[in-house]
Short mmCIF file of C-alpha atoms and ligand atoms in Angstrom, two decimals:
data_model
loop_
_atom_site.label_atom_id
_atom_site.label_comp_id
_atom_site.label_asym_id
_atom_site.label_seq_id
_atom_site.Cartn_x
_atom_site.Cartn_y
_atom_site.Cartn_z
CA MET P 1 -0.15 -0.15 -0.02
CA THR P 2 1.28 3.36 -0.76
CA ILE P 3 1.21 5.95 1.76
CA ALA P 4 0.20 9.40 1.14
CA ILE P 5 2.67 12.23 1.75
CA LYS P 6 1.04 15.61 2.81
CA SER P 7 1.93 18.73 3.31
CA SER P 8 1.31 22.47 5.05
CA PHE P 9 -1.28 24.83 3.87
CA VAL P 10 0.10 28.34 3.04
CA ASP P 11 -1.28 31.46 1.51
CA GLY P 12 -4.29 29.57 0.23
CA ALA P 13 -2.59 26.22 -1.24
CA PHE P 14 -1.09 23.27 -0.07
CA VAL P 15 2.94 23.60 -0.54
CA ASP P 16 4.63 21.57 -3.19
CA LEU P 17 6.44 18.30 -1.67
CA ASP P 18 9.87 18.52 -2.59
CA SER P 19 11.98 15.40 -2.56
CA GLY P 20 14.24 14.65 0.27
CA ALA P 21 12.39 16.95 2.59
CA ASP P 22 12.05 16.18 6.37
CA ILE P 23 9.38 13.66 6.66
CA LEU P 24 6.94 12.90 9.68
CA GLU P 25 5.38 9.71 9.64
CA ASN P 26 2.30 9.67 11.73
CA ARG P 27 1.69 6.23 13.46
CA ASN P 28 -1.00 4.14 14.71
CA PRO P 29 -0.71 3.86 18.62
CA SER P 30 -2.97 0.69 18.48
CA ASN P 31 -0.56 -0.82 15.91
CA PRO P 32 2.74 1.31 15.96
CA GLY P 33 3.98 -0.80 12.70
CA GLU P 34 1.00 1.02 10.90
CA VAL P 35 1.76 4.57 9.13
CA VAL P 36 -1.37 6.34 8.89
CA GLU P 37 -0.10 8.99 6.80
CA CYS P 38 3.39 11.04 6.01
CA PHE P 39 4.01 14.66 6.12
CA VAL P 40 6.63 16.96 5.09
CA ARG P 41 7.89 18.86 8.03
CA ALA P 42 7.61 22.73 7.61
CA ASP P 43 10.72 24.79 8.63
CA GLN P 44 11.39 28.19 10.06
CA HIS P 45 11.21 29.96 6.23
CA LEU P 46 7.98 28.35 5.66
CA THR P 47 6.61 29.58 8.97
CA GLU P 48 7.72 33.03 8.31
CA GLN P 49 5.80 32.78 4.83
CA ALA P 50 2.95 31.89 6.41
CA ILE P 51 2.99 34.63 8.84
CA SER P 52 3.56 37.05 6.09
CA ALA P 53 0.65 35.62 4.25
CA ALA P 54 -1.70 36.18 7.36
CA ARG P 55 -0.46 39.66 7.91
CA ARG P 56 -1.27 40.75 4.09
CA ALA P 57 -4.59 39.07 4.31
CA GLN P 58 -5.62 40.52 7.51
CA PRO P 59 -6.71 44.22 6.83
CA ALA P 60 -9.32 43.17 4.15
CA TRP P 61 -10.45 39.79 6.40
CA ALA P 62 -11.12 42.39 9.36
CA ARG P 63 -13.23 44.69 7.03
CA SER P 64 -15.09 41.43 5.43
CA ASN P 65 -18.71 41.03 5.26
CA PRO P 66 -19.82 39.05 8.48
CA GLN P 67 -22.27 37.05 6.04
CA HIS P 68 -19.20 35.71 4.17
CA ARG P 69 -17.49 34.78 7.43
CA ALA P 70 -20.74 33.27 8.53
CA ASP P 71 -21.05 31.18 5.38
CA ALA P 72 -17.54 29.82 5.55
CA LEU P 73 -17.55 28.46 9.03
CA ASP P 74 -21.16 27.13 8.63
CA PHE P 75 -19.94 25.28 5.35
CA ILE P 76 -16.64 23.92 7.59
CA GLY P 77 -19.31 22.84 10.37
CA THR P 78 -21.77 21.15 7.94
CA GLU P 79 -18.87 19.12 5.96
CA ILE P 80 -17.32 18.03 9.38
CA LEU P 81 -20.78 16.41 10.43
CA SER P 82 -21.42 14.87 7.40
CA ARG P 83 -18.08 13.32 7.39
CA ARG P 84 -18.14 12.54 11.12
CA GLU P 85 -17.48 8.73 10.80
CA GLU P 86 -14.97 8.87 8.57
CA LEU P 87 -13.06 11.76 10.43
CA ALA P 88 -13.74 9.71 13.60
CA ALA P 89 -11.78 6.77 12.40
CA LEU P 90 -9.16 8.80 11.35
CA LEU P 91 -8.84 10.52 14.98
CA ALA P 92 -9.11 6.89 16.40
CA ARG P 93 -6.22 5.60 14.40
CA GLU P 94 -3.44 8.40 14.82
CA GLU P 95 -4.59 9.38 18.88
CA GLY P 96 -6.13 6.22 20.14
CA LYS P 97 -9.28 7.41 21.44
CA ILE P 98 -11.96 4.76 20.77
CA VAL P 99 -14.53 5.40 18.07
CA ARG P 100 -17.35 6.27 20.33
CA GLU P 101 -15.31 9.15 21.95
CA ALA P 102 -13.88 10.25 18.54
CA LEU P 103 -17.12 10.65 17.26
CA GLY P 104 -18.16 13.13 20.13
CA GLU P 105 -15.20 14.62 19.44
CA VAL P 106 -15.83 15.29 15.77
CA ASP P 107 -19.50 16.44 16.54
CA ARG P 108 -18.06 19.24 18.87
CA ALA P 109 -15.79 20.27 16.47
CA GLY P 110 -18.46 20.66 13.82
CA ARG P 111 -20.63 22.16 16.27
CA SER P 112 -18.16 25.07 17.31
CA PHE P 113 -18.03 25.85 13.49
CA LYS P 114 -21.51 26.02 13.44
CA PHE P 115 -22.08 28.24 16.82
CA TYR P 116 -19.43 30.87 15.70
CA ALA P 117 -21.09 30.96 12.00
CA GLN P 118 -23.97 32.54 14.12
CA GLU P 119 -21.95 34.37 16.34
CA ALA P 120 -20.32 36.00 13.36
CA LEU P 121 -23.47 37.88 12.56
CA ARG P 122 -24.11 39.10 16.15
CA ALA P 123 -23.36 42.80 16.35
CA GLU P 124 -21.76 44.11 19.58
CA GLY P 125 -21.26 47.60 21.01
CA GLU P 126 -22.27 49.48 23.78
CA LYS P 127 -23.24 53.52 23.49
CA TYR P 128 -22.68 55.69 26.37
CA GLN P 129 -23.70 59.25 27.02
CA SER P 130 -20.59 61.35 27.93
CA VAL P 131 -20.21 63.36 30.79
CA ARG P 132 -19.25 66.20 28.51
CA GLN P 133 -22.00 68.08 27.16
CA ASP P 134 -22.93 66.81 23.44
CA VAL P 135 -20.61 64.05 23.19
CA GLY P 136 -21.74 60.68 22.36
CA ILE P 137 -19.42 57.59 23.33
CA ASP P 138 -19.31 54.34 20.95
CA VAL P 139 -17.43 51.35 22.42
CA PHE P 140 -16.91 48.40 19.96
CA THR P 141 -14.37 45.57 19.12
CA GLN P 142 -12.02 44.89 16.69
CA PRO P 143 -10.21 41.81 15.54
CA LEU P 144 -6.98 41.23 17.47
CA GLY P 145 -5.34 40.77 13.90
CA VAL P 146 -2.96 37.64 13.30
CA ILE P 147 -3.28 34.72 15.73
CA GLY P 148 -0.90 31.51 16.19
CA ILE P 149 -2.59 28.54 17.40
CA ILE P 150 -0.71 26.01 18.95
CA ALA P 151 -2.49 22.73 20.01
CA PRO P 152 -1.81 19.73 21.92
CA TRP P 153 -2.41 15.94 20.88
CA ASN P 154 -4.84 14.99 23.06
CA PHE P 155 -8.01 16.35 21.19
CA PRO P 156 -6.85 16.55 17.66
CA ILE P 157 -9.87 18.01 16.03
CA ALA P 158 -12.00 19.90 18.70
CA ILE P 159 -9.18 21.89 20.27
CA PRO P 160 -8.14 23.38 16.88
CA ALA P 161 -11.71 23.87 15.72
CA TRP P 162 -12.50 25.60 19.07
CA LYS P 163 -9.71 28.12 18.66
CA ILE P 164 -9.70 28.58 14.90
CA ALA P 165 -13.62 29.04 14.48
CA PRO P 166 -13.90 32.19 17.14
CA ALA P 167 -10.54 33.48 15.58
CA LEU P 168 -12.05 33.37 12.12
CA CYS P 169 -15.44 34.65 13.05
CA TYR P 170 -13.97 38.03 14.99
CA GLY P 171 -12.31 38.79 11.78
CA ASN P 172 -8.42 37.51 12.53
CA CYS P 173 -6.23 35.42 10.36
CA VAL P 174 -4.82 32.19 11.68
CA VAL P 175 -1.28 30.47 11.66
CA PHE P 176 -2.19 27.14 13.22
CA LYS P 177 0.52 24.44 14.42
CA PRO P 178 -1.02 21.11 15.44
CA ALA P 179 1.02 18.69 17.64
CA GLU P 180 3.37 16.34 15.49
CA LEU P 181 1.51 13.34 16.89
CA VAL P 182 -1.74 14.35 15.17
CA PRO P 183 -1.21 15.99 12.00
CA SER P 184 -3.97 13.89 10.28
CA SER P 185 -6.95 15.06 11.55
CA ALA P 186 -5.33 18.65 11.43
CA TRP P 187 -4.68 18.14 7.85
CA ALA P 188 -8.20 17.01 7.08
CA LEU P 189 -9.66 19.84 9.06
CA ALA P 190 -7.36 22.18 6.79
CA GLU P 191 -8.45 20.49 3.79
CA ILE P 192 -12.22 21.40 4.41
CA ILE P 193 -11.37 24.82 5.38
CA SER P 194 -9.23 25.19 2.38
CA ARG P 195 -12.73 24.87 0.13
CA SER P 196 -14.64 27.13 2.48
CA GLY P 197 -14.20 30.45 0.54
CA LEU P 198 -11.74 32.01 2.53
CA PRO P 199 -9.43 34.27 0.81
CA GLY P 200 -5.67 33.17 0.66
CA GLY P 201 -3.79 33.79 3.55
CA VAL P 202 -6.48 33.97 6.11
CA PHE P 203 -6.01 30.58 7.23
CA ASN P 204 -2.33 28.88 7.25
CA MET P 205 -1.41 25.42 9.00
CA LEU P 206 2.02 24.27 9.36
CA ILE P 207 2.91 20.98 10.50
CA GLY P 208 6.47 20.77 12.31
CA PRO P 209 7.94 20.51 15.71
CA GLY P 210 7.23 22.92 18.25
CA ARG P 211 10.89 23.95 19.00
CA SER P 212 11.20 25.43 15.38
CA VAL P 213 7.75 26.19 13.85
CA GLY P 214 6.19 26.90 17.30
CA ASP P 215 8.88 28.79 18.45
CA THR P 216 9.06 31.05 15.40
CA ILE P 217 5.36 31.82 15.70
CA ILE P 218 5.58 32.73 19.14
CA ARG P 219 8.64 34.89 18.64
CA SER P 220 7.24 36.83 15.21
CA PRO P 221 6.69 40.51 15.68
CA GLU P 222 3.91 39.99 13.07
CA ILE P 223 1.57 37.87 15.43
CA ASP P 224 -0.71 39.79 17.47
CA GLY P 225 -1.74 37.08 20.07
CA ILE P 226 -1.17 33.51 20.65
CA SER P 227 -3.72 30.88 21.91
CA PHE P 228 -1.99 28.00 23.11
CA THR P 229 -3.12 24.43 24.77
CA GLY P 230 -0.28 22.04 26.21
CA SER P 231 1.65 21.42 28.90
CA GLU P 232 2.39 23.85 31.82
CA ASN P 233 6.18 23.81 30.80
CA THR P 234 5.66 24.87 27.18
CA GLY P 235 2.87 27.38 28.39
CA ARG P 236 5.14 29.09 31.01
CA GLN P 237 7.94 29.53 27.97
CA ILE P 238 5.24 30.85 25.96
CA ALA P 239 4.06 33.33 28.42
CA LYS P 240 7.61 34.77 28.95
CA LEU P 241 8.20 35.10 25.27
CA ALA P 242 4.90 36.68 24.80
CA ALA P 243 5.64 39.16 27.22
CA ASP P 244 8.81 40.30 25.68
CA GLY P 245 6.84 40.81 22.32
CA MET P 246 3.67 42.35 24.25
CA LYS P 247 1.63 39.73 22.53
CA LYS P 248 -1.73 38.75 24.11
CA VAL P 249 -1.89 35.17 25.37
CA GLN P 250 -4.67 32.55 26.14
CA LEU P 251 -2.76 29.23 27.79
CA GLU P 252 -4.60 26.12 28.41
CA MET P 253 -2.47 23.85 30.55
CA GLY P 254 -2.53 21.08 32.72
CA GLY P 255 -4.67 19.81 35.68
CA LYS P 256 -4.52 17.75 38.74
CA ASN P 257 -8.46 17.61 39.05
CA PRO P 258 -9.98 16.48 42.55
CA LEU P 259 -13.41 14.50 42.72
CA ILE P 260 -14.92 14.41 46.03
CA VAL P 261 -16.88 11.60 47.28
CA LEU P 262 -19.01 12.08 50.16
CA ASP P 263 -20.55 9.52 52.51
CA ASP P 264 -24.25 10.54 51.44
CA ALA P 265 -23.25 9.93 47.60
CA ASP P 266 -25.06 7.27 45.83
CA LEU P 267 -22.42 4.72 45.30
CA GLU P 268 -23.19 3.61 41.81
CA GLN P 269 -22.99 7.04 40.61
CA ALA P 270 -19.84 7.79 42.41
CA VAL P 271 -18.31 4.63 40.66
CA ASP P 272 -19.47 5.74 37.12
CA VAL P 273 -18.55 9.31 37.74
CA ALA P 274 -15.05 8.31 38.93
CA LEU P 275 -14.34 5.86 36.24
CA ASN P 276 -15.34 7.91 33.50
CA GLY P 277 -13.54 10.90 34.52
CA SER P 278 -10.29 9.17 35.31
CA PHE P 279 -10.01 6.59 32.83
CA PHE P 280 -11.98 7.36 29.60
CA SER P 281 -10.02 8.85 26.80
CA THR P 282 -7.10 6.85 28.48
CA GLY P 283 -7.08 9.33 31.05
CA GLN P 284 -5.55 11.89 28.64
CA ARG P 285 -7.71 14.78 29.29
CA CYS P 286 -6.58 18.02 30.74
CA THR P 287 -9.94 17.81 32.66
CA ALA P 288 -9.56 14.01 33.88
CA SER P 289 -10.06 13.45 37.58
CA SER P 290 -6.60 12.08 38.69
CA ARG P 291 -7.33 12.54 42.51
CA VAL P 292 -10.36 11.02 44.26
CA ILE P 293 -10.80 12.50 47.70
CA VAL P 294 -13.34 9.91 49.68
CA THR P 295 -14.95 10.34 52.99
CA GLU P 296 -14.17 7.37 55.28
CA GLY P 297 -17.89 6.10 55.62
CA ILE P 298 -18.00 5.30 52.04
CA HIS P 299 -14.23 4.72 51.23
CA ASP P 300 -14.10 0.90 51.44
CA ALA P 301 -17.17 0.19 49.60
CA PHE P 302 -16.39 2.89 46.98
CA VAL P 303 -12.91 1.56 46.37
CA THR P 304 -14.11 -2.05 45.96
CA ARG P 305 -16.85 -1.25 43.50
CA LEU P 306 -14.40 0.93 41.65
CA ALA P 307 -11.73 -1.76 41.67
CA LYS P 308 -14.34 -4.43 40.13
CA ARG P 309 -15.51 -2.07 37.60
CA THR P 310 -11.90 -0.96 36.74
CA ARG P 311 -10.58 -4.43 36.16
CA ALA P 312 -13.78 -5.31 33.61
CA LEU P 313 -12.53 -2.63 31.17
CA LYS P 314 -11.64 -3.56 28.16
CA VAL P 315 -8.10 -2.15 26.87
CA GLY P 316 -7.70 -2.69 23.15
CA ASP P 317 -7.47 -1.38 19.49
CA ALA P 318 -9.38 2.06 19.35
CA LEU P 319 -11.12 0.88 16.34
CA GLN P 320 -12.89 -2.00 17.85
CA ASP P 321 -16.46 -1.65 19.01
CA THR P 322 -15.90 -3.67 22.09
CA THR P 323 -12.95 -1.75 23.66
CA ASP P 324 -13.73 0.84 26.34
CA ILE P 325 -9.86 2.16 26.80
CA GLY P 326 -7.74 2.67 23.70
CA PRO P 327 -4.18 2.76 23.86
CA VAL P 328 -1.65 5.36 25.53
CA VAL P 329 -0.70 7.69 22.47
CA ASP P 330 2.83 6.76 22.09
CA GLY P 331 5.90 5.03 23.89
CA ARG P 332 6.79 8.10 25.66
CA GLN P 333 3.61 8.77 27.46
CA LEU P 334 3.65 4.98 28.27
CA GLU P 335 6.91 5.08 29.95
CA GLN P 336 5.65 8.11 31.76
CA ASN P 337 2.62 6.25 33.12
CA LEU P 338 4.70 3.33 34.37
CA SER P 339 7.26 5.41 36.13
CA TYR P 340 4.64 7.00 37.75
CA VAL P 341 3.43 3.85 38.67
CA ALA P 342 6.72 3.02 40.10
CA SER P 343 6.93 5.94 42.11
CA GLY P 344 3.38 5.63 43.78
CA ARG P 345 4.91 2.31 44.93
CA GLU P 346 8.21 3.56 46.21
CA GLN P 347 6.47 5.96 48.09
CA GLY P 348 4.03 3.70 49.81
CA ALA P 349 0.73 3.78 48.02
CA LYS P 350 -1.15 0.61 47.62
CA LEU P 351 -1.71 -0.43 44.09
CA VAL P 352 -5.08 -2.07 43.96
CA CYS P 353 -5.11 -3.12 40.14
CA GLY P 354 -3.68 -2.26 37.21
CA GLY P 355 -0.38 -0.10 36.28
CA GLU P 356 1.07 -2.40 33.94
CA ARG P 357 1.64 -2.40 30.23
CA ILE P 358 -0.39 -5.24 28.14
CA GLU P 359 2.13 -7.08 26.14
CA ASN P 360 1.06 -7.75 22.79
CA GLU P 361 2.59 -8.58 19.37
CA ALA P 362 1.57 -5.61 17.39
CA GLY P 363 3.54 -3.58 20.12
CA ALA P 364 0.64 -1.39 20.93
CA TYR P 365 0.78 0.80 23.76
CA PHE P 366 -1.93 -0.88 25.75
CA PHE P 367 -1.84 0.03 29.47
CA LYS P 368 -4.24 -1.42 32.40
CA PRO P 369 -5.89 1.61 34.10
CA ALA P 370 -4.19 1.91 37.67
CA LEU P 371 -5.91 2.46 40.76
CA PHE P 372 -3.92 3.47 44.12
CA THR P 373 -5.53 3.63 47.61
CA GLU P 374 -3.34 4.44 50.91
CA VAL P 375 -2.10 7.78 48.88
CA THR P 376 -0.89 10.68 51.03
CA PRO P 377 -1.11 14.16 49.61
CA GLU P 378 2.85 14.95 49.52
CA MET P 379 3.35 11.65 46.96
CA ARG P 380 4.04 12.55 43.42
CA ILE P 381 1.17 10.62 41.97
CA TYR P 382 -1.06 12.91 44.01
CA ARG P 383 0.50 16.01 43.15
CA GLU P 384 1.65 15.98 39.47
CA GLU P 385 -0.37 15.52 36.10
CA ILE P 386 0.15 12.18 35.08
CA PHE P 387 -1.80 12.35 31.76
CA GLY P 388 -2.62 8.82 31.80
CA PRO P 389 -5.40 6.40 33.52
CA VAL P 390 -3.85 6.31 36.81
CA LEU P 391 -6.08 7.47 39.80
CA SER P 392 -5.20 8.18 43.17
CA VAL P 393 -7.98 7.43 46.27
CA LEU P 394 -7.28 9.98 49.39
CA LYS P 395 -9.43 8.83 52.58
CA VAL P 396 -10.78 11.92 54.47
CA ARG P 397 -12.79 12.47 57.39
CA ASP P 398 -15.42 14.86 56.41
CA TYR P 399 -16.57 17.42 53.78
CA ASP P 400 -14.19 19.94 55.40
CA GLU P 401 -11.26 17.77 55.14
CA ALA P 402 -12.31 16.90 51.46
CA PHE P 403 -12.62 20.57 50.35
CA ALA P 404 -9.07 21.35 52.00
CA ALA P 405 -7.86 18.37 50.20
CA ALA P 406 -9.35 19.43 46.79
CA GLU P 407 -8.18 22.84 47.17
CA ASP P 408 -4.17 21.82 47.92
CA THR P 409 -2.78 22.17 44.40
CA ALA P 410 -1.34 24.58 42.15
CA PHE P 411 -3.86 23.96 39.27
CA GLY P 412 -7.50 24.73 39.22
CA LEU P 413 -9.12 23.57 35.64
CA SER P 414 -11.98 21.42 36.59
CA ALA P 415 -13.21 20.06 40.20
CA GLY P 416 -16.36 17.85 40.89
CA ILE P 417 -17.95 16.51 43.77
CA VAL P 418 -20.45 13.41 44.14
CA THR P 419 -23.07 14.16 47.14
CA THR P 420 -26.78 14.08 47.88
CA CYS P 421 -26.26 16.99 50.31
CA LEU P 422 -27.32 20.27 48.46
CA ARG P 423 -25.55 22.58 50.92
CA HIS P 424 -22.08 20.57 50.30
CA ALA P 425 -22.93 20.93 46.61
CA GLU P 426 -23.84 24.67 46.62
CA HIS P 427 -20.77 25.32 48.85
CA PHE P 428 -18.46 23.54 46.45
CA LYS P 429 -19.84 25.42 43.38
CA ARG P 430 -19.19 28.30 45.05
CA ASN P 431 -15.98 27.97 46.78
CA SER P 432 -13.88 25.82 44.83
CA SER P 433 -10.91 27.45 43.34
CA ALA P 434 -11.20 25.58 39.78
CA GLY P 435 -12.64 27.10 36.77
CA MET P 436 -15.19 24.48 36.13
CA VAL P 437 -16.93 22.59 38.92
CA MET P 438 -19.00 19.33 38.18
CA VAL P 439 -21.95 18.03 40.64
CA ASN P 440 -22.81 14.64 40.59
CA LEU P 441 -20.93 14.45 36.89
CA PRO P 442 -17.39 13.49 35.70
CA THR P 443 -14.73 16.46 35.90
CA ALA P 444 -14.14 15.96 31.99
CA GLY P 445 -16.69 16.22 29.43
CA VAL P 446 -17.91 20.11 28.74
CA ASP P 447 -20.46 21.79 26.44
CA TYR P 448 -19.12 23.71 23.62
CA HIS P 449 -21.23 26.89 23.79
CA VAL P 450 -20.03 28.15 27.34
CA PRO P 451 -16.81 29.43 28.73
CA PHE P 452 -14.18 26.74 29.13
CA GLY P 453 -10.87 27.28 31.42
CA GLY P 454 -9.36 27.14 34.64
CA ASN P 455 -7.42 29.25 37.09
CA GLY P 456 -3.80 29.14 38.83
CA ALA P 457 -1.33 26.82 37.03
CA SER P 458 -4.00 25.75 34.37
CA SER P 459 -4.83 28.62 32.47
CA LEU P 460 -3.87 32.22 31.66
CA GLY P 461 -5.70 34.85 29.93
CA ALA P 462 -9.42 35.18 28.90
CA ARG P 463 -11.85 31.94 28.43
CA GLU P 464 -12.10 29.96 25.21
CA GLN P 465 -15.44 29.10 23.95
CA GLY P 466 -18.78 30.53 23.69
CA THR P 467 -19.33 34.02 23.30
CA HIS P 468 -16.64 34.62 26.15
CA ALA P 469 -14.18 33.73 23.41
CA ARG P 470 -14.51 37.30 21.91
CA GLN P 471 -12.59 38.65 24.84
CA PHE P 472 -9.35 36.89 23.76
CA PHE P 473 -10.10 37.36 19.74
CA THR P 474 -10.77 40.89 19.93
CA ARG P 475 -9.73 44.22 21.52
CA VAL P 476 -11.83 47.22 22.66
CA LYS P 477 -12.10 50.60 20.97
CA THR P 478 -13.62 53.44 22.45
CA THR P 479 -14.62 56.68 20.52
CA TYR P 480 -15.87 59.93 21.13
CA GLN P 481 -17.76 62.20 18.75
CA LEU P 482 -19.20 65.98 19.29
CA ALA P 483 -22.55 65.93 18.01
P1 LIG H 1 3.08 20.13 24.81
O1 LIG H 1 3.20 21.50 25.38
O2 LIG H 1 4.29 18.99 24.49
O3 LIG H 1 2.68 20.69 23.11
C1 LIG H 1 1.67 21.38 22.98
C2 LIG H 1 1.87 22.08 21.60
O4 LIG H 1 3.18 23.14 21.82
C3 LIG H 1 2.55 21.22 20.63
O5 LIG H 1 1.88 21.50 19.37
C4 LIG H 1 4.09 21.25 20.58
O6 LIG H 1 4.64 21.00 19.42
C5 LIG H 1 4.36 22.92 20.82
N1 LIG H 1 5.27 23.01 21.60
C6 LIG H 1 6.26 22.45 22.40
N2 LIG H 1 7.18 23.01 22.47
C7 LIG H 1 7.08 24.23 22.01
C8 LIG H 1 7.86 25.33 22.11
N3 LIG H 1 9.16 25.72 22.69
N4 LIG H 1 7.53 26.59 21.32
C9 LIG H 1 6.23 26.81 20.77
N5 LIG H 1 5.36 25.68 20.69
C10 LIG H 1 5.64 24.43 21.33
O7 LIG H 1 1.66 19.56 25.19
P2 LIG H 1 1.27 18.05 24.59
O8 LIG H 1 1.99 17.04 25.25
O9 LIG H 1 1.11 18.32 23.28
O10 LIG H 1 -0.39 18.09 25.36
C11 LIG H 1 -0.64 17.46 26.48
C12 LIG H 1 -0.62 18.66 27.65
O11 LIG H 1 -1.73 19.48 27.18
C13 LIG H 1 -1.10 18.26 28.89
O12 LIG H 1 -0.65 19.03 30.17
C14 LIG H 1 -2.48 18.68 29.13
O13 LIG H 1 -3.03 18.88 30.36
C15 LIG H 1 -2.57 19.81 28.24
N6 LIG H 1 -3.99 20.21 27.76
C16 LIG H 1 -4.74 21.17 28.44
C17 LIG H 1 -6.12 21.44 27.80
C18 LIG H 1 -6.55 22.65 28.57
O14 LIG H 1 -7.90 22.99 27.95
N7 LIG H 1 -6.21 23.11 29.66
C19 LIG H 1 -6.50 20.59 27.16
C20 LIG H 1 -6.00 19.57 26.40
C21 LIG H 1 -4.37 19.30 26.92
#
């Protein structure tokens, strides 16, 4: 079988493939011998060309008819939804998310574009009377300019969609860099966008490494804003460089999300919520619950039931209907999971089940979801983001202790509680420091039309998604006029 070689999209066209170029192989984590597709890596020079193309296109796009923007976004959303099965299978092959979850992700991407198609037509502005006689004041928003979008590998189509759609909607041009582990979904999205009627240069996509392509985007004086999702480390570097360049940034980073389970919880519901939030999508979600804080009255029953359900999860090929948990995304992430399991044991936690690689002929990165008890707050498995299906259970006395434990983190993305007590649910919703709080629901799994984001080391800058996205992708202008 011949394997397609694909390339970046710059100034309205996919760039020519020149021989001898640096080739990136996209491999299937359920079967690493299988190359899904190959890509020519972009370099610094091509990145500079894409940024210049976006800069040239920006003034006209900023003034473009909102109906044009709405139609283009609607076209993209409609096509994504109509090809949902094909795109979900591609996503499952390159990232390892099971097809059921991949379908959900593709739907979310399509709906984000459709949401912003409507949003493009929503006029926004405020009128004030001046404190000076006969002066009128208009306040309105303008596009931010050229946006660098840098995405992680764990949501290969939804994260790019929820950044690109609002950027274009509010009149910005885009230079988008997907993660190198998932270029195929990004390329499929770019191919759809290439037929949506956008003028050349408005949207550009570069497949290449963070240290060259990403770094060039971040340092470029022609970039006005950076919307980044990825690890805390990379986010910190970007924040520093952006501050030097006086660029606006929106950073979505890691999490160590707590789930509290109280004595009064419905046991089966608590187990469902923990299982879903901690292990689904192979635990590779920034909103995954990796710490479950359980009060002592329900602790033993909860652990027994959760262990039974965890052992029953079927780990396997992402494309098979019977699979509950797909593979870890690559060998490096698998090693990271295994080293955290070793660290948990060394520091004295009890491994109740899982935590090992499932050996197989294909070399797939299958890993059994791990459940730790007898965890203490200073352990690394309890404090650091693992980004895999490794769950730590902390036993506490009561709600007050549970609340204090939940708050004991530098992160602040998502937090959950399972309880039938209205007072504790309300207290938690109001007082948790996380940006998103769930009651009787998994910490992961959010809607596309409302703000998304966190606090502390998890997020910096304006919220993503919904109408709140306008705050990042526009700047405010105040005008005064004498009557
Ligand atoms: P990562 O930081 O390694 O990479 C993210 C992106 O940044 C990639 O495209 C990468 O190529 C690029 N990059 C890396 N170094 C760069 C540099 N020096 N300059 C510019 N760009 C650079 O993260 P990852 O491993 O792809 O993703 C996993 C992380 O993402 C986890 O920490 C997870 O919590 C986080 N995440 C957060 C959210 C959220 O919304 N908060 C959502 C999904 C994932």
